[in-house]
């Protein structure tokens, strides 16, 4: 058994299907967009915490 009842083979099949549907270029840009948005969120939370400490 793998993650939550999903075996490693099922995860690989899902990965292949996603790659076929979206293509590697689209997934690469999606990953970079997601990473930059997470970075921005973390920065905003950090800035908000530092503002609260100043008050």
mmCIF file of N, CA, C and O in Angstrom:
data_model
loop_
_atom_site.group_PDB
_atom_site.id
_atom_site.type_symbol
_atom_site.label_atom_id
_atom_site.label_comp_id
_atom_site.label_asym_id
_atom_site.label_seq_id
_atom_site.Cartn_x
_atom_site.Cartn_y
_atom_site.Cartn_z
ATOM 1 N N UNK A 1 0.831 -1.194 0.000
ATOM 2 C CA UNK A 1 0.000 0.000 0.000
ATOM 3 C C UNK A 1 0.861 1.237 0.000
ATOM 4 O O UNK A 1 1.864 1.304 0.673
ATOM 5 N N UNK A 2 0.399 2.244 -0.697
ATOM 6 C CA UNK A 2 1.150 3.483 -0.806
ATOM 7 C C UNK A 2 0.522 4.578 0.019
ATOM 8 O O UNK A 2 0.161 4.398 1.177
ATOM 9 N N UNK A 3 0.323 5.695 -0.604
ATOM 10 C CA UNK A 3 -0.212 6.875 0.063
ATOM 11 C C UNK A 3 -1.734 6.821 0.082
ATOM 12 O O UNK A 3 -2.379 7.008 -0.929
ATOM 13 N N UNK A 4 -2.309 6.584 1.233
ATOM 14 C CA UNK A 4 -3.752 6.590 1.379
ATOM 15 C C UNK A 4 -4.456 5.537 0.541
ATOM 16 O O UNK A 4 -5.536 5.769 0.028
ATOM 17 N N UNK A 5 -3.840 4.370 0.373
ATOM 18 C CA UNK A 5 -4.460 3.300 -0.384
ATOM 19 C C UNK A 5 -4.144 3.322 -1.872
ATOM 20 O O UNK A 5 -4.629 2.499 -2.617
ATOM 21 N N UNK A 6 -3.339 4.280 -2.315
ATOM 22 C CA UNK A 6 -2.954 4.364 -3.724
ATOM 23 C C UNK A 6 -1.551 3.787 -3.850
ATOM 24 O O UNK A 6 -0.628 4.224 -3.162
ATOM 25 N N UNK A 7 -1.399 2.801 -4.727
ATOM 26 C CA UNK A 7 -0.094 2.180 -4.889
ATOM 27 C C UNK A 7 0.811 3.050 -5.754
ATOM 28 O O UNK A 7 0.373 3.997 -6.407
ATOM 29 N N UNK A 8 2.078 2.720 -5.768
ATOM 30 C CA UNK A 8 3.057 3.478 -6.535
ATOM 31 C C UNK A 8 2.770 3.355 -8.023
ATOM 32 O O UNK A 8 2.977 4.298 -8.784
ATOM 33 N N UNK A 9 2.248 2.217 -8.467
ATOM 34 C CA UNK A 9 1.925 2.022 -9.893
ATOM 35 C C UNK A 9 0.776 2.923 -10.317
ATOM 36 O O UNK A 9 0.778 3.463 -11.425
ATOM 37 N N UNK A 10 -0.198 3.083 -9.461
ATOM 38 C CA UNK A 10 -1.313 3.971 -9.775
ATOM 39 C C UNK A 10 -0.855 5.420 -9.853
ATOM 40 O O UNK A 10 -1.298 6.176 -10.715
ATOM 41 N N UNK A 11 0.065 5.815 -8.981
ATOM 42 C CA UNK A 11 0.613 7.164 -9.030
ATOM 43 C C UNK A 11 1.392 7.389 -10.322
ATOM 44 O O UNK A 11 1.305 8.465 -10.927
ATOM 45 N N UNK A 12 2.151 6.398 -10.750
ATOM 46 C CA UNK A 12 2.897 6.509 -12.004
ATOM 47 C C UNK A 12 1.967 6.623 -13.204
ATOM 48 O O UNK A 12 2.223 7.410 -14.124
ATOM 49 N N UNK A 13 0.886 5.868 -13.210
ATOM 50 C CA UNK A 13 -0.077 5.938 -14.310
ATOM 51 C C UNK A 13 -0.729 7.315 -14.346
ATOM 52 O O UNK A 13 -0.887 7.923 -15.408
ATOM 53 N N UNK A 14 -1.078 7.850 -13.189
ATOM 54 C CA UNK A 14 -1.668 9.190 -13.121
ATOM 55 C C UNK A 14 -0.674 10.230 -13.633
ATOM 56 O O UNK A 14 -1.036 11.139 -14.386
ATOM 57 N N UNK A 15 0.594 10.093 -13.269
ATOM 58 C CA UNK A 15 1.625 11.018 -13.731
ATOM 59 C C UNK A 15 1.769 10.969 -15.241
ATOM 60 O O UNK A 15 1.860 12.016 -15.897
ATOM 61 N N UNK A 16 1.754 9.795 -15.818
ATOM 62 C CA UNK A 16 1.864 9.656 -17.274
ATOM 63 C C UNK A 16 0.663 10.285 -17.969
ATOM 64 O O UNK A 16 0.813 10.999 -18.971
ATOM 65 N N UNK A 17 -0.522 10.071 -17.454
ATOM 66 C CA UNK A 17 -1.725 10.643 -18.055
ATOM 67 C C UNK A 17 -1.685 12.172 -17.981
ATOM 68 O O UNK A 17 -2.004 12.861 -18.955
ATOM 69 N N UNK A 18 -1.259 12.715 -16.849
ATOM 70 C CA UNK A 18 -1.166 14.165 -16.703
ATOM 71 C C UNK A 18 -0.137 14.727 -17.680
ATOM 72 O O UNK A 18 -0.367 15.764 -18.307
ATOM 73 N N UNK A 19 0.991 14.045 -17.834
ATOM 74 C CA UNK A 19 2.006 14.485 -18.791
ATOM 75 C C UNK A 19 1.475 14.455 -20.216
ATOM 76 O O UNK A 19 1.757 15.347 -21.016
ATOM 77 N N UNK A 20 0.698 13.436 -20.548
ATOM 78 C CA UNK A 20 0.133 13.353 -21.895
ATOM 79 C C UNK A 20 -0.890 14.454 -22.150
ATOM 80 O O UNK A 20 -0.970 14.997 -23.250
ATOM 81 N N UNK A 21 -1.668 14.785 -21.141
ATOM 82 C CA UNK A 21 -2.714 15.795 -21.314
ATOM 83 C C UNK A 21 -2.111 17.199 -21.394
ATOM 84 O O UNK A 21 -2.425 17.974 -22.295
ATOM 85 N N UNK A 22 -1.249 17.538 -20.450
ATOM 86 C CA UNK A 22 -0.756 18.903 -20.356
ATOM 87 C C UNK A 22 0.571 19.133 -21.064
ATOM 88 O O UNK A 22 0.871 20.246 -21.460
ATOM 89 N N UNK A 23 1.392 18.130 -21.187
ATOM 90 C CA UNK A 23 2.710 18.300 -21.779
ATOM 91 C C UNK A 23 3.701 18.809 -20.750
ATOM 92 O O UNK A 23 3.332 19.436 -19.764
ATOM 93 N N UNK A 24 4.971 18.559 -21.002
ATOM 94 C CA UNK A 24 5.986 18.904 -20.004
ATOM 95 C C UNK A 24 6.196 20.417 -19.909
ATOM 96 O O UNK A 24 6.480 20.943 -18.840
ATOM 97 N N UNK A 25 6.066 21.139 -21.015
ATOM 98 C CA UNK A 25 6.253 22.591 -20.981
ATOM 99 C C UNK A 25 5.209 23.286 -20.144
ATOM 100 O O UNK A 25 5.502 24.199 -19.366
ATOM 101 N N UNK A 26 3.961 22.863 -20.285
ATOM 102 C CA UNK A 26 2.870 23.465 -19.516
ATOM 103 C C UNK A 26 3.033 23.162 -18.026
ATOM 104 O O UNK A 26 2.816 24.026 -17.184
ATOM 105 N N UNK A 27 3.436 21.923 -17.703
ATOM 106 C CA UNK A 27 3.637 21.570 -16.302
ATOM 107 C C UNK A 27 4.806 22.333 -15.704
ATOM 108 O O UNK A 27 4.774 22.714 -14.532
ATOM 109 N N UNK A 28 5.849 22.578 -16.502
ATOM 110 C CA UNK A 28 6.996 23.328 -16.015
ATOM 111 C C UNK A 28 6.597 24.762 -15.667
ATOM 112 O O UNK A 28 6.957 25.286 -14.616
ATOM 113 N N UNK A 29 5.823 25.395 -16.547
ATOM 114 C CA UNK A 29 5.385 26.763 -16.262
ATOM 115 C C UNK A 29 4.396 26.799 -15.106
ATOM 116 O O UNK A 29 4.413 27.728 -14.293
ATOM 117 N N UNK A 30 3.562 25.796 -15.014
ATOM 118 C CA UNK A 30 2.619 25.719 -13.902
ATOM 119 C C UNK A 30 3.359 25.575 -12.580
ATOM 120 O O UNK A 30 3.019 26.228 -11.590
ATOM 121 N N UNK A 31 4.405 24.755 -12.565
ATOM 122 C CA UNK A 31 5.202 24.572 -11.359
ATOM 123 C C UNK A 31 5.918 25.839 -10.943
ATOM 124 O O UNK A 31 5.963 26.176 -9.755
ATOM 125 N N UNK A 32 6.470 26.548 -11.926
ATOM 126 C CA UNK A 32 7.173 27.793 -11.578
ATOM 127 C C UNK A 32 6.196 28.859 -11.104
ATOM 128 O O UNK A 32 6.501 29.630 -10.184
ATOM 129 N N UNK A 33 5.016 28.915 -11.702
ATOM 130 C CA UNK A 33 3.993 29.866 -11.239
ATOM 131 C C UNK A 33 3.546 29.548 -9.820
ATOM 132 O O UNK A 33 3.375 30.448 -8.995
ATOM 133 N N UNK A 34 3.369 28.274 -9.543
ATOM 134 C CA UNK A 34 2.962 27.856 -8.206
ATOM 135 C C UNK A 34 4.042 28.186 -7.187
ATOM 136 O O UNK A 34 3.753 28.689 -6.093
ATOM 137 N N UNK A 35 5.304 27.943 -7.547
ATOM 138 C CA UNK A 35 6.413 28.248 -6.649
ATOM 139 C C UNK A 35 6.524 29.728 -6.348
ATOM 140 O O UNK A 35 6.744 30.123 -5.200
ATOM 141 N N UNK A 36 6.358 30.554 -7.374
ATOM 142 C CA UNK A 36 6.454 31.998 -7.147
ATOM 143 C C UNK A 36 5.277 32.511 -6.319
ATOM 144 O O UNK A 36 5.432 33.425 -5.506
ATOM 145 N N UNK A 37 4.107 31.929 -6.494
ATOM 146 C CA UNK A 37 2.971 32.368 -5.686
ATOM 147 C C UNK A 37 3.127 31.942 -4.227
ATOM 148 O O UNK A 37 2.757 32.692 -3.319
ATOM 149 N N UNK A 38 3.712 30.782 -3.986
ATOM 150 C CA UNK A 38 3.972 30.356 -2.606
ATOM 151 C C UNK A 38 5.010 31.270 -1.965
ATOM 152 O O UNK A 38 4.892 31.645 -0.802
ATOM 153 N N UNK A 39 6.049 31.631 -2.746
ATOM 154 C CA UNK A 39 7.063 32.568 -2.246
ATOM 155 C C UNK A 39 6.433 33.900 -1.861
ATOM 156 O O UNK A 39 6.741 34.472 -0.820
ATOM 157 N N UNK A 40 5.554 34.402 -2.729
ATOM 158 C CA UNK A 40 4.884 35.663 -2.448
ATOM 159 C C UNK A 40 4.010 35.590 -1.214
ATOM 160 O O UNK A 40 3.957 36.525 -0.404
ATOM 161 N N UNK A 41 3.326 34.471 -1.038
ATOM 162 C CA UNK A 41 2.479 34.287 0.136
ATOM 163 C C UNK A 41 3.312 34.265 1.410
ATOM 164 O O UNK A 41 2.972 34.910 2.405
ATOM 165 N N UNK A 42 4.425 33.529 1.374
ATOM 166 C CA UNK A 42 5.293 33.474 2.554
ATOM 167 C C UNK A 42 5.852 34.848 2.888
ATOM 168 O O UNK A 42 5.955 35.225 4.056
ATOM 169 N N UNK A 43 6.222 35.612 1.863
ATOM 170 C CA UNK A 43 6.757 36.955 2.085
ATOM 171 C C UNK A 43 5.696 37.865 2.697
ATOM 172 O O UNK A 43 5.971 38.636 3.613
ATOM 173 N N UNK A 44 4.461 37.755 2.203
ATOM 174 C CA UNK A 44 3.377 38.578 2.734
ATOM 175 C C UNK A 44 3.091 38.239 4.191
ATOM 176 O O UNK A 44 2.866 39.134 5.011
ATOM 177 N N UNK A 45 3.119 36.960 4.521
ATOM 178 C CA UNK A 45 2.877 36.545 5.904
ATOM 179 C C UNK A 45 4.004 37.049 6.799
ATOM 180 O O UNK A 45 3.763 37.547 7.898
ATOM 181 N N UNK A 46 5.236 36.946 6.314
ATOM 182 C CA UNK A 46 6.385 37.415 7.092
ATOM 183 C C UNK A 46 6.318 38.923 7.303
ATOM 184 O O UNK A 46 6.594 39.419 8.399
ATOM 185 N N UNK A 47 5.965 39.668 6.259
ATOM 186 C CA UNK A 47 5.840 41.117 6.384
ATOM 187 C C UNK A 47 4.734 41.499 7.367
ATOM 188 O O UNK A 47 4.879 42.440 8.143
ATOM 189 N N UNK A 48 3.632 40.763 7.327
ATOM 190 C CA UNK A 48 2.517 41.034 8.238
ATOM 191 C C UNK A 48 2.931 40.766 9.680
ATOM 192 O O UNK A 48 2.582 41.527 10.579
ATOM 193 N N UNK A 49 3.690 39.695 9.904
ATOM 194 C CA UNK A 49 4.158 39.392 11.258
ATOM 195 C C UNK A 49 5.096 40.471 11.759
ATOM 196 O O UNK A 49 5.039 40.860 12.931
ATOM 197 N N UNK A 50 5.972 40.968 10.888
ATOM 198 C CA UNK A 50 6.909 42.005 11.327
ATOM 199 C C UNK A 50 6.181 43.320 11.601
ATOM 200 O O UNK A 50 6.571 44.074 12.492
ATOM 201 N N UNK A 51 5.100 43.599 10.883
ATOM 202 C CA UNK A 51 4.297 44.793 11.153
ATOM 203 C C UNK A 51 3.635 44.713 12.519
ATOM 204 O O UNK A 51 3.578 45.678 13.264
ATOM 205 N N UNK A 52 3.113 43.519 12.857
ATOM 206 C CA UNK A 52 2.458 43.337 14.143
ATOM 207 C C UNK A 52 3.436 43.469 15.292
ATOM 208 O O UNK A 52 3.096 43.984 16.358
ATOM 209 N N UNK A 53 4.675 43.015 15.102
ATOM 210 C CA UNK A 53 5.682 43.114 16.156
ATOM 211 C C UNK A 53 6.098 44.555 16.379
ATOM 212 O O UNK A 53 6.445 44.934 17.485
ATOM 213 N N UNK A 54 6.066 45.387 15.331
ATOM 214 C CA UNK A 54 6.445 46.794 15.451
ATOM 215 C C UNK A 54 5.401 47.578 16.233
ATOM 216 O O UNK A 54 5.720 48.544 16.913
ATOM 217 N N UNK A 55 4.131 47.168 16.114
ATOM 218 C CA UNK A 55 3.033 47.911 16.790
ATOM 219 C C UNK A 55 2.999 47.616 18.230
ATOM 220 O O UNK A 55 3.402 47.575 19.142
#
